[in-house]
XYZ file of N, CA and C in Angstrom:
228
model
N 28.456 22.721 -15.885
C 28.046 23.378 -14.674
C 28.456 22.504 -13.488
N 28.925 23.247 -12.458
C 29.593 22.412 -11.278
C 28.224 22.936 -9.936
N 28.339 21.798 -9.615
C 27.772 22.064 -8.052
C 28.479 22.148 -7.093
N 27.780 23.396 -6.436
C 28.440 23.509 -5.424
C 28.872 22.648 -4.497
N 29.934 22.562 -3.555
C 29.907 21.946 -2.100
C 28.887 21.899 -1.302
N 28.196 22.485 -0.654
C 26.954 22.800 -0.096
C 25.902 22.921 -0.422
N 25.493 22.705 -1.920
C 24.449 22.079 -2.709
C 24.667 20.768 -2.508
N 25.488 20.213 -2.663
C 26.006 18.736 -3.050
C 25.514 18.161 -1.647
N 26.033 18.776 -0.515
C 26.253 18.066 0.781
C 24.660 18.542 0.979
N 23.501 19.694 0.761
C 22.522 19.625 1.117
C 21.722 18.317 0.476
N 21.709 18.143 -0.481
C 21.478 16.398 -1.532
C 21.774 15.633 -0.913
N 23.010 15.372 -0.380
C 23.433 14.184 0.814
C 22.297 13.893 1.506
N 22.376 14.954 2.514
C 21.289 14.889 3.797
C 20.083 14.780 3.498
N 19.348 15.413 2.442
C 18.330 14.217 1.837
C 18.126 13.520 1.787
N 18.880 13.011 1.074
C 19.356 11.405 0.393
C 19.718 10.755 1.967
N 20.037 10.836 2.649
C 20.337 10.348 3.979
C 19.239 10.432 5.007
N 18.683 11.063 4.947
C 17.263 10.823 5.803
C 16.075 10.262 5.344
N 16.043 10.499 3.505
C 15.218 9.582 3.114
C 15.323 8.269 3.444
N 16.566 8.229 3.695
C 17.078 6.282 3.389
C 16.637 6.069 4.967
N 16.835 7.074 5.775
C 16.109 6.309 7.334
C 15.380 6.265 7.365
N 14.281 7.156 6.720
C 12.573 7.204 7.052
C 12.720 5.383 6.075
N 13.025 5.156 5.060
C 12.288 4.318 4.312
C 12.698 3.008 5.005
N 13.960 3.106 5.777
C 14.591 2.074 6.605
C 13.638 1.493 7.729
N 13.075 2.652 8.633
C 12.480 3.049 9.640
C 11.252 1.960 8.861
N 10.573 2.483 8.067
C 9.382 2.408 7.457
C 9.306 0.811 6.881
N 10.266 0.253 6.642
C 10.352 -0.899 6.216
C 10.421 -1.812 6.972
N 11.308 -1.652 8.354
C 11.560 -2.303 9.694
C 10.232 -2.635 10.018
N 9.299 -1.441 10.334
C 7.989 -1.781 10.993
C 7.083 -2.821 10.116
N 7.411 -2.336 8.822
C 6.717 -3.545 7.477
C 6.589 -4.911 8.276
N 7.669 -5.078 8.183
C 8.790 -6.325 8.564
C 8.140 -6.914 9.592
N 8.303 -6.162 10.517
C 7.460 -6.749 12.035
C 6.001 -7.187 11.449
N 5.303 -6.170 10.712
C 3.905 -5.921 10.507
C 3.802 -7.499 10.235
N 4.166 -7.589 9.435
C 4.047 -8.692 8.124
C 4.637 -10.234 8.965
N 5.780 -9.828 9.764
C 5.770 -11.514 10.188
C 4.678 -11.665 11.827
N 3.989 -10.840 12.120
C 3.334 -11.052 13.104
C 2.205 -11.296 12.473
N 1.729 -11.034 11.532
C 0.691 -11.064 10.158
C 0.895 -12.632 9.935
N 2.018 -13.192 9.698
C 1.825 -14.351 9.021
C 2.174 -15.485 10.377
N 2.639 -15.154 11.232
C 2.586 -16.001 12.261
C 0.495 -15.960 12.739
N 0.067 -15.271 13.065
C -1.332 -15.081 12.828
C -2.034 -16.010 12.308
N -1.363 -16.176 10.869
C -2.385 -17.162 9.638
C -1.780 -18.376 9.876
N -0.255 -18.053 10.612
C -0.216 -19.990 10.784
C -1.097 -20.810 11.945
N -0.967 -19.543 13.121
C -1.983 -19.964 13.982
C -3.408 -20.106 14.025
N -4.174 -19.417 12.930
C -5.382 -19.231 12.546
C -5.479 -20.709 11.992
N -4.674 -21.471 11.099
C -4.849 -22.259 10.057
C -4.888 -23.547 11.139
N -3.752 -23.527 11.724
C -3.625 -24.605 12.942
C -5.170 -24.771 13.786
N -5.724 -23.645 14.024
C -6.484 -23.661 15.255
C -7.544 -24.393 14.218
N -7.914 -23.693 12.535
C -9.135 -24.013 12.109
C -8.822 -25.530 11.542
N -7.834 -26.360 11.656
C -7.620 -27.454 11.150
C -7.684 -28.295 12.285
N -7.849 -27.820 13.535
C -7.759 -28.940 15.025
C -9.305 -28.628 14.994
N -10.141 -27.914 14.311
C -11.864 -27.749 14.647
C -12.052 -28.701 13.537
N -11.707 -28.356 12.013
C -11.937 -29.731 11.079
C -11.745 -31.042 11.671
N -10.344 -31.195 12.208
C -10.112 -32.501 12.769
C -11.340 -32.743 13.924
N -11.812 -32.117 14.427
C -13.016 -32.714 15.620
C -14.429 -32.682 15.077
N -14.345 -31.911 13.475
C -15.883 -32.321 12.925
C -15.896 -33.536 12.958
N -14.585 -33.764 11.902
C -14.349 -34.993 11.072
C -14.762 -36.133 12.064
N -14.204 -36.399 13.288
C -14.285 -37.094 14.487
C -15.618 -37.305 15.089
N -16.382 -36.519 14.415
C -18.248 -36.254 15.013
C -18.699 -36.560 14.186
N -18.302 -37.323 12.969
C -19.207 -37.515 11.967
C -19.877 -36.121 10.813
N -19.116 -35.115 11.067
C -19.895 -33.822 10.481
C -19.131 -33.554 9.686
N -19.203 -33.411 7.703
C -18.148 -33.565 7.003
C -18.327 -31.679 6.912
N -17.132 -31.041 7.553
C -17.000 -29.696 6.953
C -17.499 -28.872 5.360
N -17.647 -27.790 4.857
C -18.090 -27.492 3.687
C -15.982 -27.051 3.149
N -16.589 -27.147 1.618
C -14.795 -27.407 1.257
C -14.176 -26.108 1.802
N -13.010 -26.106 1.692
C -12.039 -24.814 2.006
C -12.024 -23.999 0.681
N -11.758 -22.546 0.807
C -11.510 -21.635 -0.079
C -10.193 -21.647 -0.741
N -10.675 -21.809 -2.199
C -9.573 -22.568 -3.195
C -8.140 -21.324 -2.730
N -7.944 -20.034 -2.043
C -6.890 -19.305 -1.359
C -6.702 -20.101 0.053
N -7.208 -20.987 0.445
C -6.909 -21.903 1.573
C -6.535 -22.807 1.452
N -7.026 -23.209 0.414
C -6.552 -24.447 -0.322
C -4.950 -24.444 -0.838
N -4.605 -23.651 -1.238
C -3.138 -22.953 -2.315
C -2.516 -22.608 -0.690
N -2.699 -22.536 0.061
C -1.940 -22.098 0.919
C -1.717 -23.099 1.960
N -2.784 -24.165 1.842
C -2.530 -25.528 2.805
C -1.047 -26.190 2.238
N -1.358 -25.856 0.637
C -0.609 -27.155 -0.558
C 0.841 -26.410 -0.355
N 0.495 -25.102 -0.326
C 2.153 -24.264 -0.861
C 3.167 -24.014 0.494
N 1.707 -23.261 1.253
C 2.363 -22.445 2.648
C 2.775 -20.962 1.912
N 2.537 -21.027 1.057
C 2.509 -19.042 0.668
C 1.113 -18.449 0.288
């Protein structure tokens, strides 16, 4: 069985707008996710200059969350 020309080329344009929506859709990911992790570097920075000024007051912080921990050691 042969497909038509204009079956074929309607499949295209499918197939071709799917790929922008998911393009589209992935781009924004992208942004999502590195403004997301710029966030946690600044979060981590800010909560490690407040440790550093317990530490400095004599006030020993309670430990970090062993996912804070893995992420001080790794950075992922």
């Amino acid at each position: 069985m042969t497909i038509e020309p204009q079956a074929k080329a309607q499949d295209l344009a499918v197939l071709q707008a799917t790929v922008r929506r998911v393009d589209e859709e992935n781009g924004q990911l992208r942004g999502r996710q590195a403004r997301f992790e710029s966030l946690l570097r600044a979060f981590s920075w800010t909560v490690d200059r407040w440790a550093g000024q317990m530490h400095r007051a004599g006030i020993e912080p309670d430990p970090v969350h062993p996912l804070v921990d893995e992420y001080n050691r790794t950075g992922v």
